[in-house]
Coordinates of C-alpha atoms in Angstrom, one line a residue:
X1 CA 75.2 113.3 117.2
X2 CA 75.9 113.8 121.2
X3 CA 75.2 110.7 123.3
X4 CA 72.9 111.3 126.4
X5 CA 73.9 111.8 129.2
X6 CA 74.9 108.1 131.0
X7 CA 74.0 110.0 134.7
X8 CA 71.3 112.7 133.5
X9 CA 69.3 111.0 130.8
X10 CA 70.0 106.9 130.6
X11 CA 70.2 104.3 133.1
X12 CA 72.6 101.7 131.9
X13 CA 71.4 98.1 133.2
X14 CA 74.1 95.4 133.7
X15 CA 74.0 93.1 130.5
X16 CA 74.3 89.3 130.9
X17 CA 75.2 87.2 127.9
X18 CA 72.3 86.1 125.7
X19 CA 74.8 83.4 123.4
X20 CA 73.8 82.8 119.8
X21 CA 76.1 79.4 119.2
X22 CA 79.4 78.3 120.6
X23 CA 82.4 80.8 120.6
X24 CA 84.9 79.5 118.4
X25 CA 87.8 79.7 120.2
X26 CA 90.5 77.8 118.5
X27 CA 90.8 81.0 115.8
X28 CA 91.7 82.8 118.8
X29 CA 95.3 83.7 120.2
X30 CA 95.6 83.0 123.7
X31 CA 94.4 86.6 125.6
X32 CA 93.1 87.5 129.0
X33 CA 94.4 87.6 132.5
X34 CA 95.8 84.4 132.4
X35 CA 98.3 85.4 129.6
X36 CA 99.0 89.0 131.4
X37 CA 96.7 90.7 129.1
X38 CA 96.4 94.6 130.0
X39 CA 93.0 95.9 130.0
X40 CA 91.9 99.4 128.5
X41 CA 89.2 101.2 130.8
X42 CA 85.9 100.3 131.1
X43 CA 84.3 103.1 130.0
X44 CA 82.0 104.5 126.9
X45 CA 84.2 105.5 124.4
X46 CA 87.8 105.0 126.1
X47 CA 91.0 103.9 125.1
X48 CA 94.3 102.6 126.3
X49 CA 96.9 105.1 126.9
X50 CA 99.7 105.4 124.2
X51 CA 101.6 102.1 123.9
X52 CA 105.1 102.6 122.4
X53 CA 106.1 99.4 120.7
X54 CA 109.2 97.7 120.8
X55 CA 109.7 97.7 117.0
X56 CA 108.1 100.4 114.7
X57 CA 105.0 98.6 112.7
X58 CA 104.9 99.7 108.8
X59 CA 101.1 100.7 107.8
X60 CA 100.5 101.9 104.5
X61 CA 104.5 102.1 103.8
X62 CA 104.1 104.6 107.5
X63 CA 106.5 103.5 110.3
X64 CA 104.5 103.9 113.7
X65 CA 105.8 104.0 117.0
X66 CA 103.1 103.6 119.3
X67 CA 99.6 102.6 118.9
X68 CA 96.1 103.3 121.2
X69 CA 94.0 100.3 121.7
X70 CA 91.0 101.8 121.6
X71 CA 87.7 100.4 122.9
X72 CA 85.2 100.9 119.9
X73 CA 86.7 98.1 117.7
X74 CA 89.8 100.2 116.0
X75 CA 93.8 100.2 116.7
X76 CA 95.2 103.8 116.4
X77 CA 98.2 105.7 115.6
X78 CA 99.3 109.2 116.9
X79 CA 95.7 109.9 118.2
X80 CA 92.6 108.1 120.4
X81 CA 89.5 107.4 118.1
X82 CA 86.9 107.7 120.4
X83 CA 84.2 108.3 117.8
X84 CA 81.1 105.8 118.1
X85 CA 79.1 106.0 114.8
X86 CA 81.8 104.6 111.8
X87 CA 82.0 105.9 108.6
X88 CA 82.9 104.7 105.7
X89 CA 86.6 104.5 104.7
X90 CA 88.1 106.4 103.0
X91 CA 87.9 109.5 105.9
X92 CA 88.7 112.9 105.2
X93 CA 90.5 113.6 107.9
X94 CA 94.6 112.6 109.1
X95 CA 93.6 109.5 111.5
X96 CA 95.3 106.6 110.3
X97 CA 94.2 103.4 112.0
X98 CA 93.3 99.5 111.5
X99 CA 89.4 98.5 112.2
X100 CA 88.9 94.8 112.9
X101 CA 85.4 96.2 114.4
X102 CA 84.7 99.7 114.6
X103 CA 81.1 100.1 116.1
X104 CA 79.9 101.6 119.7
X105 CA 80.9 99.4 122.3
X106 CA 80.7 99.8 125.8
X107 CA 82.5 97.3 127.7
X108 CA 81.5 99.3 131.2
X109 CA 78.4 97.4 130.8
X110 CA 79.4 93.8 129.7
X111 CA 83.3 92.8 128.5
X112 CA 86.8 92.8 128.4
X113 CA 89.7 95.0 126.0
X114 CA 92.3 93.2 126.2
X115 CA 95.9 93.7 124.9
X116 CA 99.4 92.9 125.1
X117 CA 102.8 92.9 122.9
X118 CA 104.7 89.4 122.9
X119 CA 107.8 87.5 121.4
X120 CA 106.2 84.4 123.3
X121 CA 108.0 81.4 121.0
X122 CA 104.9 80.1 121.1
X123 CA 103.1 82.9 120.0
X124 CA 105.6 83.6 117.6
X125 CA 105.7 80.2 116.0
X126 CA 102.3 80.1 115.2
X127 CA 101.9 83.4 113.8
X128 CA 104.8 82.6 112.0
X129 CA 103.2 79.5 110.3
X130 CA 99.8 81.3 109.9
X131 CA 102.0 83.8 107.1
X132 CA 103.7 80.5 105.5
X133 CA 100.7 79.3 105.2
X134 CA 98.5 82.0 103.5
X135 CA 101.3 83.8 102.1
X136 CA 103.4 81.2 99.5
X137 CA 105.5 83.7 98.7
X138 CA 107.4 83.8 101.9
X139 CA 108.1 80.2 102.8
X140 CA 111.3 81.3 105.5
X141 CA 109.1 84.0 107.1
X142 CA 109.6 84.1 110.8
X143 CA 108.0 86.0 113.0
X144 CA 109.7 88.4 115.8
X145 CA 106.9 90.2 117.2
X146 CA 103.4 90.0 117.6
X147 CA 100.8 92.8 119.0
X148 CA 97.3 91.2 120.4
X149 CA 94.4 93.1 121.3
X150 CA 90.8 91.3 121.9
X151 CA 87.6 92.2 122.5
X152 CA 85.9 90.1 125.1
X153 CA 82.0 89.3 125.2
X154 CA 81.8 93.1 124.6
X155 CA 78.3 94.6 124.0
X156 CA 77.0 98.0 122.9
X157 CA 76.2 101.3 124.0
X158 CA 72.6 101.7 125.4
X159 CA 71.7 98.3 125.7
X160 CA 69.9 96.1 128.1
X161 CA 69.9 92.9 130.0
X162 CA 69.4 91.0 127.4
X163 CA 72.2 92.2 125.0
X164 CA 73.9 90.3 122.7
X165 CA 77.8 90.5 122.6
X166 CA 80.7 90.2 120.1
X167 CA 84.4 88.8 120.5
X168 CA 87.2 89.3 117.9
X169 CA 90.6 90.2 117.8
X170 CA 93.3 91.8 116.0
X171 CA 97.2 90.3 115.7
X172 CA 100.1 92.6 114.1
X173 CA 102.6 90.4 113.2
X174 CA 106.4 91.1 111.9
X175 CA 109.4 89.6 111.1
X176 CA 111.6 93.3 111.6
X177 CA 111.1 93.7 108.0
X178 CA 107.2 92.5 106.5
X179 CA 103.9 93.4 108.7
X180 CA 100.9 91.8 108.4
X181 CA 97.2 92.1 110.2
X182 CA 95.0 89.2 111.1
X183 CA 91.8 89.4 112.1
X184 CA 90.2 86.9 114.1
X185 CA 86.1 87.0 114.7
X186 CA 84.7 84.3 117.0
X187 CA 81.2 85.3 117.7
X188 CA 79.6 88.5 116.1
X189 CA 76.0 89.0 116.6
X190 CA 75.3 93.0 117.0
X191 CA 76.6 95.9 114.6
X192 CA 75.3 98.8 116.2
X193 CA 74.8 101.0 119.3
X194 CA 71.8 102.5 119.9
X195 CA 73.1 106.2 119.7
X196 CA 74.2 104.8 115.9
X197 CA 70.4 104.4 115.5
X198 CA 70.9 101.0 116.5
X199 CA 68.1 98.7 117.9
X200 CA 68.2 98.5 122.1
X201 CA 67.0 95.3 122.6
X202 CA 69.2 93.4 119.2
X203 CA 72.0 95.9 118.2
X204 CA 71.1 95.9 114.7
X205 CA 70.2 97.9 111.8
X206 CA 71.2 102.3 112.1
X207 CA 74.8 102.7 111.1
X208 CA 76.4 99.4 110.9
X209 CA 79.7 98.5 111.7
X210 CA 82.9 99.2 109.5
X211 CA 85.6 96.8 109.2
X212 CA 88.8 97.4 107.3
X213 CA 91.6 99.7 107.1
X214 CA 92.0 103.6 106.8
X215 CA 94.7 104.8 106.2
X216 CA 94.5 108.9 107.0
X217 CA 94.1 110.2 103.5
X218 CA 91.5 109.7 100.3
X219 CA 93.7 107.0 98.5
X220 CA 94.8 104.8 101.4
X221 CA 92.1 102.0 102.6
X222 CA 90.5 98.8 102.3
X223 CA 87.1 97.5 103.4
X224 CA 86.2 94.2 104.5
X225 CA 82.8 93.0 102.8
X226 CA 79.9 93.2 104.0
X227 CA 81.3 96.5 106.3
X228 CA 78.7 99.3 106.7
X229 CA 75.8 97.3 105.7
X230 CA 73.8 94.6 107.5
X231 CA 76.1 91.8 106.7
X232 CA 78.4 92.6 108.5
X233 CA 76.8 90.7 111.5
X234 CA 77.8 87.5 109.4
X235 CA 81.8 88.3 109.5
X236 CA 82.2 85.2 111.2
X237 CA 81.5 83.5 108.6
X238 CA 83.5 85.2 106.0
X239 CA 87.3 84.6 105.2
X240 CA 90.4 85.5 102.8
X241 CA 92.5 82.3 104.2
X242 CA 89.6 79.3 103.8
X243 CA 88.8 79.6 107.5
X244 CA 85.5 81.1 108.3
X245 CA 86.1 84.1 110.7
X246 CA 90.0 84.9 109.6
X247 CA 91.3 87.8 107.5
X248 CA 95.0 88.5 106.8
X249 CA 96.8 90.9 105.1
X250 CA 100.0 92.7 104.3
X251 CA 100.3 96.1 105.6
X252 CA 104.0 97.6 105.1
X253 CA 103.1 98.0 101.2
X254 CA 101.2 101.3 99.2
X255 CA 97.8 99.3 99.1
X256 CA 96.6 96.5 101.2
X257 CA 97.7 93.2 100.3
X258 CA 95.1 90.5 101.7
X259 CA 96.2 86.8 101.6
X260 CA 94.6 84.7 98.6
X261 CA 92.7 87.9 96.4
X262 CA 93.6 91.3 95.5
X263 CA 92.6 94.8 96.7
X264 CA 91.5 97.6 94.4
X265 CA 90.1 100.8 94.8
X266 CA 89.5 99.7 98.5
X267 CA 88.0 96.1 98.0
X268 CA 88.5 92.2 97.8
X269 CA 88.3 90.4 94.8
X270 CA 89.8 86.3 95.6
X271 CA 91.5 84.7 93.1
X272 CA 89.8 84.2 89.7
X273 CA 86.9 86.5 90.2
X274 CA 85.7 88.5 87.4
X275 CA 84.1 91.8 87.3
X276 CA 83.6 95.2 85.7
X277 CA 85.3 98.9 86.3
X278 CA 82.5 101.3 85.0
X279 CA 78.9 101.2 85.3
X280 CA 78.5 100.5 81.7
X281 CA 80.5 97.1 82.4
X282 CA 82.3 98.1 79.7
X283 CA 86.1 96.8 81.1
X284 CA 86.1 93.5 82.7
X285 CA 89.0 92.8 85.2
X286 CA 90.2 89.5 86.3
X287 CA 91.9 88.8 90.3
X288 CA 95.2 86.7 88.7
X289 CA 95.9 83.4 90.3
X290 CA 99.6 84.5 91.3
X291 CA 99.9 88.0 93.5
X292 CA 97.6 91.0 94.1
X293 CA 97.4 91.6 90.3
X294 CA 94.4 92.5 88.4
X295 CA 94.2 92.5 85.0
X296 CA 91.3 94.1 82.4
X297 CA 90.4 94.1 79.1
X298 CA 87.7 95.8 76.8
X299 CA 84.6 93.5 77.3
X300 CA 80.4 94.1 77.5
X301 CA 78.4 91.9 79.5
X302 CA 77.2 88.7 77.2
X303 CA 74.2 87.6 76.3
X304 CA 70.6 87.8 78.9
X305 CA 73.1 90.1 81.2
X306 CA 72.8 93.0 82.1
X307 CA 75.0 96.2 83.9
X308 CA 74.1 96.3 87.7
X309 CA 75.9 97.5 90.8
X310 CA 76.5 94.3 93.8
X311 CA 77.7 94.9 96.9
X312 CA 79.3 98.4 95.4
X313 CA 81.4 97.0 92.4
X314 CA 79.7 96.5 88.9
X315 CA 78.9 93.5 87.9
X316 CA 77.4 91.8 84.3
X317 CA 73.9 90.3 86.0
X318 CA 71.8 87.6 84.5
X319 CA 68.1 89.1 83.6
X320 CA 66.7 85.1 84.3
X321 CA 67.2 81.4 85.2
X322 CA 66.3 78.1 84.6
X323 CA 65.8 74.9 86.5
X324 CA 66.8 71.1 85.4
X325 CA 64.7 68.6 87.4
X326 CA 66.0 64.7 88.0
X327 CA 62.9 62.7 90.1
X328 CA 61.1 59.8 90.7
X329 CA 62.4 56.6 88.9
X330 CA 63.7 58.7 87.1
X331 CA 62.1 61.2 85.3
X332 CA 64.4 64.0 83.5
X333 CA 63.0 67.9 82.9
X334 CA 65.3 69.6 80.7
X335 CA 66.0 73.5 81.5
X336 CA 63.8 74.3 78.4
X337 CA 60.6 71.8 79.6
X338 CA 61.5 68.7 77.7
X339 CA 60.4 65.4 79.5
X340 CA 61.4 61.8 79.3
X341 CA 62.5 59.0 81.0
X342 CA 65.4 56.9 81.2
X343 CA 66.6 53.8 83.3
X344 CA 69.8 53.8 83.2
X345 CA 72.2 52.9 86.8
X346 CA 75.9 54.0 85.4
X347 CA 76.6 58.1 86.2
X348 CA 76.0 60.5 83.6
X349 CA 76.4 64.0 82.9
X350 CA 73.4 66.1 83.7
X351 CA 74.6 69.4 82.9
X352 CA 78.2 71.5 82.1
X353 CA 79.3 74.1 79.7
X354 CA 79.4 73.0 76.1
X355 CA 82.7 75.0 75.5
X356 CA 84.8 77.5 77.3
X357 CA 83.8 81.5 77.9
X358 CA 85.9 84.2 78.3
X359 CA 84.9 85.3 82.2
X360 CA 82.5 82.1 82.7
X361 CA 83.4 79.5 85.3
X362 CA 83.2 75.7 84.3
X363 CA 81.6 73.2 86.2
X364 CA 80.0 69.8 85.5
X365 CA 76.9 68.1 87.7
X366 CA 77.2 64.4 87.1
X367 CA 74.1 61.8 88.6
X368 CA 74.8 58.2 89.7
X369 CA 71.7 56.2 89.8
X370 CA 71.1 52.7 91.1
X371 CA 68.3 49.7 91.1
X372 CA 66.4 49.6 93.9
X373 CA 64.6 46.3 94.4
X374 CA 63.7 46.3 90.6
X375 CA 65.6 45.6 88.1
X376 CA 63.8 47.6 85.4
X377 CA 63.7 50.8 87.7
X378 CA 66.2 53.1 88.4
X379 CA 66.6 56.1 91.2
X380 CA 69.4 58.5 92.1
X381 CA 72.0 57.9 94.1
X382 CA 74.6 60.5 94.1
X383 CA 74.9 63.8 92.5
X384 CA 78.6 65.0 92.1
X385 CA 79.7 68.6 91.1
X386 CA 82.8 69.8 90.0
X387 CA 83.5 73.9 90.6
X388 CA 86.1 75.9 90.6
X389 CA 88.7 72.8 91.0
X390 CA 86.9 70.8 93.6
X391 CA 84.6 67.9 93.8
X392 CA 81.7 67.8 95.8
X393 CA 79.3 64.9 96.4
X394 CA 76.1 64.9 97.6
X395 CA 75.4 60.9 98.4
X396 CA 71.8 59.1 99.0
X397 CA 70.6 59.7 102.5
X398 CA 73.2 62.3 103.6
X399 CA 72.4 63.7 107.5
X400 CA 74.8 66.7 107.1
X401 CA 77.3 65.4 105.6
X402 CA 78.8 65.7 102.0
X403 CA 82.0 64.5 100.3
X404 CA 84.4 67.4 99.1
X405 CA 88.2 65.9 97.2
X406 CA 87.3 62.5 98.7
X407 CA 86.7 63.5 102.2
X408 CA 83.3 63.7 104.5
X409 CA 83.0 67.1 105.8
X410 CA 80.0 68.4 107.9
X411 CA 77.4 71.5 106.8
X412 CA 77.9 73.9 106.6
X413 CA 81.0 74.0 103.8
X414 CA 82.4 77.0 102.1
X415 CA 84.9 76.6 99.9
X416 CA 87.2 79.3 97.5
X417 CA 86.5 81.7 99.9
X418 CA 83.1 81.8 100.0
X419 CA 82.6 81.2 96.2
X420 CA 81.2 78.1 96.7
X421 CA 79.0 77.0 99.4
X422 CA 77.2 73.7 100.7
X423 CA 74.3 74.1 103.3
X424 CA 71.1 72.2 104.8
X425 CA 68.3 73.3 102.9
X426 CA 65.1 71.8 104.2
X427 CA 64.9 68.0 103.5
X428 CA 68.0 69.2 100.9
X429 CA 71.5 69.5 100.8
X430 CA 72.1 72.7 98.3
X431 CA 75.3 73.5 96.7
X432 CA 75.5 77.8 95.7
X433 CA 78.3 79.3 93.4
X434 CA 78.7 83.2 93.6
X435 CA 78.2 82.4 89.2
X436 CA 75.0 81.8 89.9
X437 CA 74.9 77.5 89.5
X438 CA 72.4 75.9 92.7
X439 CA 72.2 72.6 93.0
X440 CA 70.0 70.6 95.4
X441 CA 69.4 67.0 96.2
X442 CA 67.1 65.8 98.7
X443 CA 69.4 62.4 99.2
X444 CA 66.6 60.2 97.8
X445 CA 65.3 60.6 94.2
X446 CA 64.7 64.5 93.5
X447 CA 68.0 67.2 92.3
X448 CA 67.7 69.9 90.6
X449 CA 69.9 72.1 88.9
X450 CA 69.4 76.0 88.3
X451 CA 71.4 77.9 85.7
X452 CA 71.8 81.7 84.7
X453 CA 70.8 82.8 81.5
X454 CA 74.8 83.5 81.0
X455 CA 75.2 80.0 80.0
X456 CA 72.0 80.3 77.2
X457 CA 73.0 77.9 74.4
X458 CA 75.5 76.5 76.1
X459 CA 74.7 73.5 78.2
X460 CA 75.8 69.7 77.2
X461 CA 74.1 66.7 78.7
X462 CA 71.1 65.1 80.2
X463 CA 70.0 68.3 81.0
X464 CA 69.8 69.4 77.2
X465 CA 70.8 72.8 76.0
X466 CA 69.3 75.8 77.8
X467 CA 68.2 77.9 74.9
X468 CA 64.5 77.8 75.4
X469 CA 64.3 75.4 72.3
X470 CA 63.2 71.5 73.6
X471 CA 63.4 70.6 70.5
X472 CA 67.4 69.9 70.7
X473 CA 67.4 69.0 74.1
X474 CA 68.0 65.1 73.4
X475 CA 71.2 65.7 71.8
X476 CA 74.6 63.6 71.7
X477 CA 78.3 64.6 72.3
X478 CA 78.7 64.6 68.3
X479 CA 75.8 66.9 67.9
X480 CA 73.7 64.6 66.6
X481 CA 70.3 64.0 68.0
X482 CA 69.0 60.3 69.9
X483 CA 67.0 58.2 69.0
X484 CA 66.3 56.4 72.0
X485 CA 66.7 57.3 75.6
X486 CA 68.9 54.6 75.4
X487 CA 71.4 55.7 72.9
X488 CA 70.7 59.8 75.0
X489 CA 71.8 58.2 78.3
X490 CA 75.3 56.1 76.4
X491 CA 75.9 59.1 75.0
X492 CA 76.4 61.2 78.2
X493 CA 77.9 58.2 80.6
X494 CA 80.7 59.0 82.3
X495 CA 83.7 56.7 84.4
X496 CA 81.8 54.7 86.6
X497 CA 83.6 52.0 88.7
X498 CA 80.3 50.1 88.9
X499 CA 81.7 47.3 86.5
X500 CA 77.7 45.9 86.8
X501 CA 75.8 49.6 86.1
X502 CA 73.9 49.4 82.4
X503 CA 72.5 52.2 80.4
X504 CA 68.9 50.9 80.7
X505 CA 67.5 47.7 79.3
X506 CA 71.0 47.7 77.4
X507 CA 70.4 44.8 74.7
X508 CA 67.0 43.5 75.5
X509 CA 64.8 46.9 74.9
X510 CA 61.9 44.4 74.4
X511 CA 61.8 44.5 78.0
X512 CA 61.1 47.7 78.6
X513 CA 58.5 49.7 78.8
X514 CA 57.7 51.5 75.4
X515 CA 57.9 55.3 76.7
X516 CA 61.7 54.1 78.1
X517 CA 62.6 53.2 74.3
X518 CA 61.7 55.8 71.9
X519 CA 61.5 59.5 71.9
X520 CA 59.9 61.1 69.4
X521 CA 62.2 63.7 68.3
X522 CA 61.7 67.1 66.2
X523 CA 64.3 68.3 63.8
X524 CA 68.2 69.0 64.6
X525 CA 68.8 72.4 65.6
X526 CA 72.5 74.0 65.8
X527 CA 74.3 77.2 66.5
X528 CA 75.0 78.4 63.2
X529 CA 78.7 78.0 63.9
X530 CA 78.5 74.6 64.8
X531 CA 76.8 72.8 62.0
X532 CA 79.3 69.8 61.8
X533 CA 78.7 69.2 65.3
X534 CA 78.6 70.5 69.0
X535 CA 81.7 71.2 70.9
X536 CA 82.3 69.5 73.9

């Protein structure tokens, strides 16, 4: 596709900035005039002239001399890319280059391309502790030289005067002997110019943006998620280092090496995830905890699941869900539908795997309830999960807030890279893990807790056992089934420092309410393999 003409065909109004939140500027290296920045042309489609560096950077195991800084989004070597519409990597063709942003910008209407080369101390001591830090494996790295190029407030070809823009940067970092890319987005809210088919007045939808690394032949590259597609607008928020907005990687090596995951066939997988090779979902592959190192093993997807395709990798789906309800004073709705009510003010377990599953993440969801004004009556008070080694509260009454390892943090929280994430939702704060586990609590006296059918017939606690059978839903640790709500709700307490809490009306039932003592239970049901009791 040929651009129109910018004199002939297209007027090209002066855009002002139309903000959509506060730049984050503290994941930003210093750039700009003040830090005698050079600037590359501002012009559609222009680059930088050739830049010959003062130590060769390693790409792809390629020594390069010089780079381009080139003003659609990408850092070259040995030619310009002045191509506006991305493509996905791998390319065909011999360019080799790193693309923190590649999409049609036109900084002759709005922003700055800034770059420069530096062995600032500064500069170099904080690059130095960004690769100690994501990197454990090279605890002495110091860093020599750094490369910074940053795209200013830049916004896209064809647009108007009230375009949004975008800001990110790319740092090349070395100690003479390891190289290593960071990228750095602080405010991204366009993807596409509008001679990519993108819209004139919003920069969106057409040919997205492509983010990643190509490196000039069919079996060298890596692409961020999200890249090509409509997500990537949300980069900002994404991460490899725990820091929404910040990628690094390793370059100087035969594949990609980004910081907490590993790379195959072109894409990120952090630490611990699980998925499958082949559309049948026949191999399942494992990110190890240690290293870019994947493992995989013969496996077919479980149970309710089913082969699908996510986000361009294969992945073993579950075909349904289903939803555990704590309210009122408080009422309990089991995943399969069975109600009753309990009074108890200690913490208990509502819900967690009954026993460990090859390629299934644990968790727990535990409830601490409390009197309110009547001593007969409980209500929630906090509901705490435990995922992928971190502990998350949700307390009574929380304005934005939540407790993660014993500290308040503010919403939104991601955490594991994006694995797990905490958010306002409504009146609700909702926990989401990429396994499929939402939790919400709306900080007063209604949670709920929604399951995939991956863990049919195996949930312990309050919750019961999601296998569409209510019948054994009021079951104890030892597999037998309660009685009482009484002797349910002892049987799934957990450590409570509340010295005071009891499980209900404790020793005096005849005070209570008749529907609080007895439940009127069907016959035990077990998994055939577990007749002498239910692992826990």
């Amino acid at each position: 596709m040929v651009k129109p003409s910018t004199h002939l065909v297209l007027i090209r109004l002066l855009c002002i900035l139309a903000p959509r939140g506060a730049l984050s500027q503290d994941i930003l290296y210093p750039f700009g005039q003040a830090n005698r920045d050079s600037e590359t042309p501002k012009m559609d489609d222009g680059s930088s002239p050739e830049l010959f560096l003062l130590m060769p950077f390693v790409y792809f195991n390629v020594p390069h001399r010089s780079v381009y800084i080139n003003n659609n989004g990408v850092i070259s070597f040995n030619v310009q890319v002045s191509q506006f519409t991305p493509e996905a990597f791998p390319l065909t063709d011999s360019r080799s280059f790193i693309a923190p942003f590649w999409a049609d910008v036109h900084n002759g209407i709005r922003g700055d391309v800034y770059y420069r080369e530096s062995t600032e101390p500064d500069i170099l001591e904080r690059a130095s502790q960004d690769v100690r830090k994501h990197f454990k494996n090279m605890p002495s790295f110091r860093a020599t030289w750094t490369f910074i190029a940053t795209w200013h407030h830049v916004t896209f070809y064809g647009g108007s005067q009230t375009t949004p823009v975008n800001t990110f940067q790319c740092v090349l970092i070395s100690d003479g002997a390891s190289f290593f890319a960071m990228f750095n987005y602080g405010e991204i809210t366009w993807s596409t110019g509008t001679a990519s088919g993108g819209d004139p007045l919003t920069g969106l939808g057409g040919t997205t943006a492509q983010s990643g690394f190509n490196g000039g032949d069919i079996s060298h590259f890596f692409n961020l998620p999200g890249s090509r597609s409509n997500d990537v607008v949300n980069i900002e928020l994404t991460t490899n280092v725990n820091m929404p907005g910040r990628w690094i990687f390793r370059t100087d090596t035969d594949q990609i090496d980004p910081a907490n995951g590993c790379s195959l066939n072109g894409r990120f997988y952090r630490r611990g995830e699980v998925f499958w090779l082949s559309d049948q979902c026949s191999q399942r592959c494992r990110c190890l905890d240690l290293g870019n190192e994947v493992t995989c093993q013969e496996a077919l997807c479980g149970q309710l699941e089913t082969c699908e395709q996510l986000d361009g990798a294969y992945h073993c789906q579950p075909t349904r869900t289903s939803t555990c309800v704590v309210f009122g004073d408080p009422h309990y709705h089991t995943f399969d539908g069975f109600l009753y009510h309990f009074q108890g003010t200690c913490s208990y377990l509502l819900a967690r795997p009954c026993w460990e599953v090859a390629g299934l993440p644990t968790f727990s969801v535990e409830a601490k309830n409390e009197n309110r004004g009547m001593s007969s009556v409980s209500w929630l008070r906090d509901i705490t999960v435990e995922v992928y080694g971190h502990r998350v509260t949700l307390p009574k009454g929380s304005l934005g807030t939540v407790q993660v390892d014993g500290l308040m943090n503010t919403l939104p929280v991601q955490l594991q890279l994006g694995a797990v994430r905490v958010y306002q939702s409504g009146v609700a704060v909702a926990l989401e893990a990429d396994f499929g586990l939402l939790v919400t609590y709306d900080g007063q006296h209604y949670a709920s807790i929604s399951l995939p059918s991956s863990y049919f017939n195996n949930t312990c606690g309050l919750c019961g056992n999601y296998n569409d059978d209510p019948a054994d839903d009021p079951v104890l640790p030892d597999g037998s089934l309660a009685e009482t709500v009484v002797e349910l709700g002892g049987g799934w307490h957990v450590e409570d420092a509340d010295w005071r809490c009891t499980d209900g009306c404790a020793h005096n039932c005849s005070l209570c309410d008749p529907r609080h003592r007895v439940l009127l239970l069907p016959a035990r049901l077990l998994r055939p393999d577990q007749q002498d009791g239910r692992a826990v």
